[in-house]
Tab-separated table of C-alpha atoms and ligand atoms in Angstrom:
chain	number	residue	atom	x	y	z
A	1	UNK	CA	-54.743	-7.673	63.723
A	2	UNK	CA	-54.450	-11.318	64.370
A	3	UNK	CA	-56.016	-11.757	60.598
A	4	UNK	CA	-53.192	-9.360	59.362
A	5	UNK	CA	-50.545	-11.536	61.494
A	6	UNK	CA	-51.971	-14.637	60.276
A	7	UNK	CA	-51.757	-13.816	56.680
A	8	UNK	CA	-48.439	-12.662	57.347
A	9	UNK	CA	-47.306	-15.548	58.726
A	10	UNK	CA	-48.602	-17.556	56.091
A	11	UNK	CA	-46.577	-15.220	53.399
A	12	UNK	CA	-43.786	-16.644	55.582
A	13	UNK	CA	-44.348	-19.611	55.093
A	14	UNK	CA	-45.296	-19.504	51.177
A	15	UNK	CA	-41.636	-18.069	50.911
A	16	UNK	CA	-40.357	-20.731	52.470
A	17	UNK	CA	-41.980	-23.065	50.159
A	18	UNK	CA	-40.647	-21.330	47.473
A	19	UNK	CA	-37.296	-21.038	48.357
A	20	UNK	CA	-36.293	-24.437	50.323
A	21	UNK	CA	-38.594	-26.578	48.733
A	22	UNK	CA	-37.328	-28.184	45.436
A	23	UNK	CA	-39.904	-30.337	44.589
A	24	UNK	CA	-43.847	-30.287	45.387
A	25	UNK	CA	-43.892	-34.161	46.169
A	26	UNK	CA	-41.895	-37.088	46.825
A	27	UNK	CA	-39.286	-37.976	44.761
A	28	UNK	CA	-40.346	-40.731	42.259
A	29	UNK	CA	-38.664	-43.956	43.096
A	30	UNK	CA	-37.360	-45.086	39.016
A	31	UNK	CA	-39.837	-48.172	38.964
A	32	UNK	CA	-43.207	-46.086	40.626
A	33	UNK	CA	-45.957	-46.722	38.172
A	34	UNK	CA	-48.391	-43.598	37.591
A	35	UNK	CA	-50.493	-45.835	40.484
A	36	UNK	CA	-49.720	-48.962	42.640
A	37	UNK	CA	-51.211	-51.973	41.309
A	38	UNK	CA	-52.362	-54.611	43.050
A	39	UNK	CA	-49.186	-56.423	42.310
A	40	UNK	CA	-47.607	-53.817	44.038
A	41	UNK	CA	-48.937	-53.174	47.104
A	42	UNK	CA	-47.457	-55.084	50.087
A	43	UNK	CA	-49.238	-58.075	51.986
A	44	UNK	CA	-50.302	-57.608	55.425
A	45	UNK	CA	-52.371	-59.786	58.041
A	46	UNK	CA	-56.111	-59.158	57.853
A	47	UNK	CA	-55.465	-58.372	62.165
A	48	UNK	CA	-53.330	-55.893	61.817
A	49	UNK	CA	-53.724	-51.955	61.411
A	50	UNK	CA	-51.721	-52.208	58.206
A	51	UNK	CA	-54.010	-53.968	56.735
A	52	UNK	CA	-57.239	-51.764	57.902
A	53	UNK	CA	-56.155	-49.048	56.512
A	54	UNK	CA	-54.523	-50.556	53.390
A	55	UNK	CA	-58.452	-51.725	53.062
A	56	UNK	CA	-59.666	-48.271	53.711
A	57	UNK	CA	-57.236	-46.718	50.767
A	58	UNK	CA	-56.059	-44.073	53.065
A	59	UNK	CA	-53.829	-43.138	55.618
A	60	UNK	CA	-54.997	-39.898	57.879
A	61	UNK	CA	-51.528	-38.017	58.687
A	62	UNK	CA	-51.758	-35.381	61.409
A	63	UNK	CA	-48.984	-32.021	60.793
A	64	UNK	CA	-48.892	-29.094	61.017
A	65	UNK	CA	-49.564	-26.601	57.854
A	66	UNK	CA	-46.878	-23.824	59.034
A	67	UNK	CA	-44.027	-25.949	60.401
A	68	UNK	CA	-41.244	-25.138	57.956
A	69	UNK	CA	-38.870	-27.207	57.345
A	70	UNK	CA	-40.703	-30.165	58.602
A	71	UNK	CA	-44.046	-29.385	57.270
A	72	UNK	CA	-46.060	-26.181	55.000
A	73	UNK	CA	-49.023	-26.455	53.430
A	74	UNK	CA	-49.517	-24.057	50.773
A	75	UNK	CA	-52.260	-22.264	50.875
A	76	UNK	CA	-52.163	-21.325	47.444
A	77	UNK	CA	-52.054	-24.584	46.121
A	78	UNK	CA	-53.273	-26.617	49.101
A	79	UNK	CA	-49.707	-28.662	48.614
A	80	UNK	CA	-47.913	-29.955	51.399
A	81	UNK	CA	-44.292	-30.167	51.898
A	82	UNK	CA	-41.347	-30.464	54.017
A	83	UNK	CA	-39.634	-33.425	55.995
A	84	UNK	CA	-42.369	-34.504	58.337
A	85	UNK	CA	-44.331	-34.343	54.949
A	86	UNK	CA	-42.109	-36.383	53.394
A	87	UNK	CA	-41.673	-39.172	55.412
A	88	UNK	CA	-45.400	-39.481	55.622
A	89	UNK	CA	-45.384	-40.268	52.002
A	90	UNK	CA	-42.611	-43.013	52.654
A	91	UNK	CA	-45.337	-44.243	55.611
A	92	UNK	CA	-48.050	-43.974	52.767
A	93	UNK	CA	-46.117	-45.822	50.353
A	94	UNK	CA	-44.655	-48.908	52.506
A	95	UNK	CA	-48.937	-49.273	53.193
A	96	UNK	CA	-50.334	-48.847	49.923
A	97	UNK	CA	-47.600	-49.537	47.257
A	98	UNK	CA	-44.965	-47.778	45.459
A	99	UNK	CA	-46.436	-44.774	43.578
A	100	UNK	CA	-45.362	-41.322	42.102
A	101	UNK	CA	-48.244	-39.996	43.870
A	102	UNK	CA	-48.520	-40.943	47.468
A	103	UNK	CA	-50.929	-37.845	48.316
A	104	UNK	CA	-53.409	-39.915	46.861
A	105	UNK	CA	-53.734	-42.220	49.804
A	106	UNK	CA	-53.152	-39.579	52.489
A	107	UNK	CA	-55.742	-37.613	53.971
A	108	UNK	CA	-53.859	-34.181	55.685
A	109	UNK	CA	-54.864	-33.652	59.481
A	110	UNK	CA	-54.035	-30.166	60.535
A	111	UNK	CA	-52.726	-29.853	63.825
A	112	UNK	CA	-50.781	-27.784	66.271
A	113	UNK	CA	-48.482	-28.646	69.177
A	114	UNK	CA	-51.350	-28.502	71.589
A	115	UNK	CA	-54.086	-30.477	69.551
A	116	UNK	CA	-51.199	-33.069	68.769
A	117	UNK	CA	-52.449	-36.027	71.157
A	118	UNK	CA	-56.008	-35.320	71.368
A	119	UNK	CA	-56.081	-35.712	67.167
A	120	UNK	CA	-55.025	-39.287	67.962
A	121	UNK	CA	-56.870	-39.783	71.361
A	122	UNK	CA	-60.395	-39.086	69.752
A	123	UNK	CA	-59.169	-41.124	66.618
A	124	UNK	CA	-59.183	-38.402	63.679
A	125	UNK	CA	-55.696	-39.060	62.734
A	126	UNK	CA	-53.689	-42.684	62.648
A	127	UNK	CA	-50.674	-41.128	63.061
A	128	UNK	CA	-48.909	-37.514	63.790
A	129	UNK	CA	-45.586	-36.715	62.151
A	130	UNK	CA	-45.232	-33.393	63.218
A	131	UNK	CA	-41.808	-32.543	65.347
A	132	UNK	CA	-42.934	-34.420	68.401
A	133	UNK	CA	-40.616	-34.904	71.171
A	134	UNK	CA	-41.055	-38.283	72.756
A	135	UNK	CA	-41.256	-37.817	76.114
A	136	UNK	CA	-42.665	-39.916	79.384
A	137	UNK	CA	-45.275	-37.638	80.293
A	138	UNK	CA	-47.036	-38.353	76.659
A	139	UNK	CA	-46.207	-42.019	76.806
A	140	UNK	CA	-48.396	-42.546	79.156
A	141	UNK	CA	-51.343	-40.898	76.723
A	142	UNK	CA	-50.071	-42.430	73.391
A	143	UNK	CA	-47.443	-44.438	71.677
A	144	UNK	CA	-44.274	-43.384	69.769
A	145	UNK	CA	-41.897	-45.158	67.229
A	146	UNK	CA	-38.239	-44.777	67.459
A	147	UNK	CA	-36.340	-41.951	67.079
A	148	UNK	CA	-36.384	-40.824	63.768
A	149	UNK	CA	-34.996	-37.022	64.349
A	150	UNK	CA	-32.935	-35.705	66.772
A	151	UNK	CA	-32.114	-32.194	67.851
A	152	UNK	CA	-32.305	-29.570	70.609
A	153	UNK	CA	-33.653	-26.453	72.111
A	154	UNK	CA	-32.020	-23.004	71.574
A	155	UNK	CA	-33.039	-19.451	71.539
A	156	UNK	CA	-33.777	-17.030	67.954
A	157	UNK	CA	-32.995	-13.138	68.434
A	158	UNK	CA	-32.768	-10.536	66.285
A	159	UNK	CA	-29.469	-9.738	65.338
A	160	UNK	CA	-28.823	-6.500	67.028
A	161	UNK	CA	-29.740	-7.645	69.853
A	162	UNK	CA	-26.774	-7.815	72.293
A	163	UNK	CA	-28.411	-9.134	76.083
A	164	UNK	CA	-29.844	-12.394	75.231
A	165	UNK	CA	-26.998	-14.835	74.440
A	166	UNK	CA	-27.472	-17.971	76.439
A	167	UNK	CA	-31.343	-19.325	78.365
A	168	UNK	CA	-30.124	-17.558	81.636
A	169	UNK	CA	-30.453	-14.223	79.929
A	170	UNK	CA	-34.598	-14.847	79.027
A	171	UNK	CA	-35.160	-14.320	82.948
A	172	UNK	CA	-37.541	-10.883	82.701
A	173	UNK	CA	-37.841	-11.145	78.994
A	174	UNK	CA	-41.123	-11.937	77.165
A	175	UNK	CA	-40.554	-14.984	75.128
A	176	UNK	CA	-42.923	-16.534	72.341
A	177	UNK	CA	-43.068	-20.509	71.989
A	178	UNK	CA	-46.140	-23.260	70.387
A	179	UNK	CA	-48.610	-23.851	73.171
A	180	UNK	CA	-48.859	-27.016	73.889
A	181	UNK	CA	-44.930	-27.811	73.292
A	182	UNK	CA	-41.965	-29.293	75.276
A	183	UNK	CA	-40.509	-25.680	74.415
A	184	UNK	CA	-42.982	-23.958	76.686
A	185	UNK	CA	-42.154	-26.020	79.314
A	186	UNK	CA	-38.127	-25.926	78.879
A	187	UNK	CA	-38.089	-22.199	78.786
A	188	UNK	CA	-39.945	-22.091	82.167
A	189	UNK	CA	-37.925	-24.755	83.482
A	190	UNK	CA	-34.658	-23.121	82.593
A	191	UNK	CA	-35.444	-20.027	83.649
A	192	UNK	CA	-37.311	-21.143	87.447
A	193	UNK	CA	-40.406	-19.307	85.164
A	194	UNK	CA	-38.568	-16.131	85.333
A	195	UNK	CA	-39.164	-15.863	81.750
A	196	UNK	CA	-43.124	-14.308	80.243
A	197	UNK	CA	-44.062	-16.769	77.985
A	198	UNK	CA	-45.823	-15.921	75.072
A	199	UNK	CA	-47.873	-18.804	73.537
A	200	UNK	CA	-48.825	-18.908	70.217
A	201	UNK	CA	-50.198	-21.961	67.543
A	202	UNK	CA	-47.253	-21.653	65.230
A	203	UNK	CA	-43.432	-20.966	65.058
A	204	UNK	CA	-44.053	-18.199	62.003
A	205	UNK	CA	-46.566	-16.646	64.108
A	206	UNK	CA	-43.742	-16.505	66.535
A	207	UNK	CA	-41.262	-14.630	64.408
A	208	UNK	CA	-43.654	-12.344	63.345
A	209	UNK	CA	-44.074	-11.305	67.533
A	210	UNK	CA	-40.424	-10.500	67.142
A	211	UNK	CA	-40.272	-8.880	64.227
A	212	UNK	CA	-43.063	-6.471	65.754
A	213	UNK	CA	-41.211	-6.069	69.073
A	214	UNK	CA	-44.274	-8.058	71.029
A	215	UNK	CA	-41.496	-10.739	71.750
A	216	UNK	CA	-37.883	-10.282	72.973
A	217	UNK	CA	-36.873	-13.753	71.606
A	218	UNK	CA	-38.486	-17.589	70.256
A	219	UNK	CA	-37.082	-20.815	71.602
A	220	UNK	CA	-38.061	-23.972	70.317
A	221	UNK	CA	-35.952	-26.989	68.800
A	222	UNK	CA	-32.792	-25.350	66.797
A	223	UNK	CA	-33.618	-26.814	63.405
A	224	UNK	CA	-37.343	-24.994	63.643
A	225	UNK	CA	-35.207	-21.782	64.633
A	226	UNK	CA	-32.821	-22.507	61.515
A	227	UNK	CA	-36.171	-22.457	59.086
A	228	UNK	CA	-37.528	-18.849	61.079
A	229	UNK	CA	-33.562	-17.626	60.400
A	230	UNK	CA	-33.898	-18.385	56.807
A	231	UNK	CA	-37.038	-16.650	56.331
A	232	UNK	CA	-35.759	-13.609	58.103
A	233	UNK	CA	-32.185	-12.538	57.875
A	234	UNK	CA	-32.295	-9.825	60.874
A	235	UNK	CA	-32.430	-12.194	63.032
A	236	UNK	CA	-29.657	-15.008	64.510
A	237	UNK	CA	-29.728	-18.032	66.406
A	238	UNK	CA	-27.961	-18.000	70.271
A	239	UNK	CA	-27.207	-19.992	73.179
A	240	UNK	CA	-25.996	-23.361	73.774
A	241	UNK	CA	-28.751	-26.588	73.407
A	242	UNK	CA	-30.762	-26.857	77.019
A	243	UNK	CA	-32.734	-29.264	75.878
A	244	UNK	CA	-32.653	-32.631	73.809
A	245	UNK	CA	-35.276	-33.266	71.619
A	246	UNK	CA	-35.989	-36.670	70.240
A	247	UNK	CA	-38.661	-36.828	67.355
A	248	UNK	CA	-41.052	-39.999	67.444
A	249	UNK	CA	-44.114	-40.598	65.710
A	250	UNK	CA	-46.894	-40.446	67.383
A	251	UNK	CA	-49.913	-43.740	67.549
A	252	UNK	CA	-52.910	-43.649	69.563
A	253	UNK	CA	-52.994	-46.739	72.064
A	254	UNK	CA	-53.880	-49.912	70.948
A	255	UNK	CA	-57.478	-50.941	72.062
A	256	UNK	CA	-58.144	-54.137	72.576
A	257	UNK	CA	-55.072	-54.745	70.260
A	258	UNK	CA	-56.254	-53.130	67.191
A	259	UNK	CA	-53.301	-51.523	66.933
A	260	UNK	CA	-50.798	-54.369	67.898
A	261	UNK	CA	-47.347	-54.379	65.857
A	262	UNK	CA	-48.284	-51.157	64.198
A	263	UNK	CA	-45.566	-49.203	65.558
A	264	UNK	CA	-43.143	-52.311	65.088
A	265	UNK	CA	-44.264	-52.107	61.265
A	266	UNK	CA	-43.422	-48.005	61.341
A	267	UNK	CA	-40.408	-49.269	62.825
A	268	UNK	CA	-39.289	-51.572	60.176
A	269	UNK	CA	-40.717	-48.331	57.490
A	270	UNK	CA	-37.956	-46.201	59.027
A	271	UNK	CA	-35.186	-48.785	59.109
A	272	UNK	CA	-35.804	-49.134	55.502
A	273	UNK	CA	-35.611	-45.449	55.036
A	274	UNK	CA	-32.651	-45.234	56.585
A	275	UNK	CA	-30.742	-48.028	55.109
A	276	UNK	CA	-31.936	-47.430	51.165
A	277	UNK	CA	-30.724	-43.698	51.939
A	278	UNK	CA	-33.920	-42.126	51.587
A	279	UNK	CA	-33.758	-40.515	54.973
A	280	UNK	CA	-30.701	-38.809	53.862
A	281	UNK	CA	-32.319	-37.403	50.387
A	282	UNK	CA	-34.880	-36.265	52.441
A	283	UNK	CA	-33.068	-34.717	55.142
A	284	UNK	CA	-30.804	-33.174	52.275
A	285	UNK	CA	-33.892	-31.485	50.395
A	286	UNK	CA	-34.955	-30.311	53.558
A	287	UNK	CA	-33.084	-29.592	56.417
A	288	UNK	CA	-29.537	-28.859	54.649
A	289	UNK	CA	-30.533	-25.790	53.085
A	290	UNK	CA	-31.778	-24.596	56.382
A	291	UNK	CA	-29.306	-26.323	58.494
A	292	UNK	CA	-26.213	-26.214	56.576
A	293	UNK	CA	-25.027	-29.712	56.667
A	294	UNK	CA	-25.949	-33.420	55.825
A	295	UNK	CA	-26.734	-36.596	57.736
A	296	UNK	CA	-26.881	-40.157	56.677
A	297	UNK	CA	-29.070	-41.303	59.522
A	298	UNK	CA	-31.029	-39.660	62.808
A	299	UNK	CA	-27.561	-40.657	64.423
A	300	UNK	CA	-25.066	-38.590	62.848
B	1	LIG	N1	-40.403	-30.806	69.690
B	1	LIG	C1	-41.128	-29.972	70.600
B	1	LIG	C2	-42.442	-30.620	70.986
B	1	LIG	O1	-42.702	-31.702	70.595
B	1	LIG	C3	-41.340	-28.579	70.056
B	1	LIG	C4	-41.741	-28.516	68.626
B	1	LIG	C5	-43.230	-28.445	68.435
B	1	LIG	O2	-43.924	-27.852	69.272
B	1	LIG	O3	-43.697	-28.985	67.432
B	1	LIG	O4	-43.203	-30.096	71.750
């Protein structure tokens, strides 16, 4: 059963591949050259973390493989894709050089919402782009950049259904969220834990508990909800935000200041990004034909 589920959920998510996903990489910037050249490839200090892993050739990116829109790998093709995807690439690229084919330098870490900071804490990725709230409690375990999404949480239904329109309502109702998320722990604070959570590893996995009845509703940040409402028109999204959610990328700690100025230099990456309108072409490819609308910068 869970095999069946998970292979369902994975059909999921290979339909949303094919049907939000334009492109299977990163848009080619005019001047990329089939590789970056050493001419190419930006100068760092030998002390910082830049630089270590600009020597190392690769950069290991924690996401999530069924994350749509932010992040799919598919397993057909073993391609990832999506917005968290793509702004790794623009990560990848501001390290190692312009190039068509940024994949090259990026090694994929698959995680969940639960295995999000351990993946950094035990060092087996260097950073996790993968829908991350920033919040206090996991500032005191890791590091964040700035902002670089924002959005909030709300509840998915299906559409006939006519008792659950605002949090209040989840009280007595079974409701499936990520383990390991800030969604999880909104729903129970919301509700004083009158709601029964049900905790699964993905958001698809999620929709596929409602579809089958096991779950009365998912809650989790409204643009994640848009993706599951895409992927399954029986269902709608309800309810005001109760929750903000402000997307950082995660960084492990510095020790003993290895990592000193590397989330200042991801910093600088996304002001770029912003500024050169690359945020926006990536937000449009991704999250407009889920979300319905366009944004210049995290801010609008
Ligand atoms: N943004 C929330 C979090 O960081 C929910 C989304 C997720 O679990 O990835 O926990």
């Amino acid at each position: 059963m869970r095999v069946l589920s998970r292979a369902f959920a994975l059909g999921l998510v290979l339909v949303f591949v094919a049907t939000a996903c334009t492109s299977g990489s990163a848009t080619p910037s005019p001047t990329a050259a089939a590789s970056s050249s050493a001419s190419t490839r930006p100068h760092f200090d030998l002390a910082t973390y830049e630089y270590s892993l600009q020597t190392k050739g690769k950069i290991r990116i924690g996401t999530q493989e069924d994350n749509p829109p932010f992040s799919v790998k598919n397993p057909a093709t073993g391609k990832w894709d999506g917005f968290d995807v793509a702004y790794g690439r623009e990560i990848a690229k501001a390290i190692f050089g312009d190039t068509d084919d940024p994949d090259k330098y990026i090694e994929y870490v698959a995680v969940t919402s639960a295995t999000r900071i351990p993946s950094l804490t035990d060092n087996k990725a260097d950073v996790i782009i993968k829908t991350f709230t920033i919040n206090d409690d996991r500032k005191k375990q890791i590091d964040f950049t700035d902002v670089y999404f924002k959005t909030g949480q709300r509840i998915l239904v299906k559409k006939d259904n006519t008792t659950i329109n605002e949090v209040a309502d989840l009280a007595g109702k079974t409701v499936c969220a990520q383990r390991g998320s800030t969604s999880e722990q909104n729903i129970s604070a919301a509700t004083s834990s009158a709601a029964r959570l049900l905790l699964l590893d993905s958001y698809p996995a999620c929709l596929l508990a409602l579809q089958q009845g096991q779950a009365d509703a998912v809650s989790t940040d409204e643009t994640i909800l848009f993706g599951l409402a895409k992927q399954d028109a029986n269902t709608k999204l309800v309810g005001k935000y109760f929750s903000t959610e402000l997307y950082g990328i995660g960084v492990k700690k510095s020790v003993g200041g290895d990592r000193t100025g590397f989330v200042d230099f991801l910093n600088r990456t996304q002001v770029a990004m912003i500024t050169n309108g690359t945020w926006a072409k990536i937000y449009e490819q991704y999250i407009s034909p889920v979300s319905f609308d366009k944004k210049r910068t995290p801010d609008d």
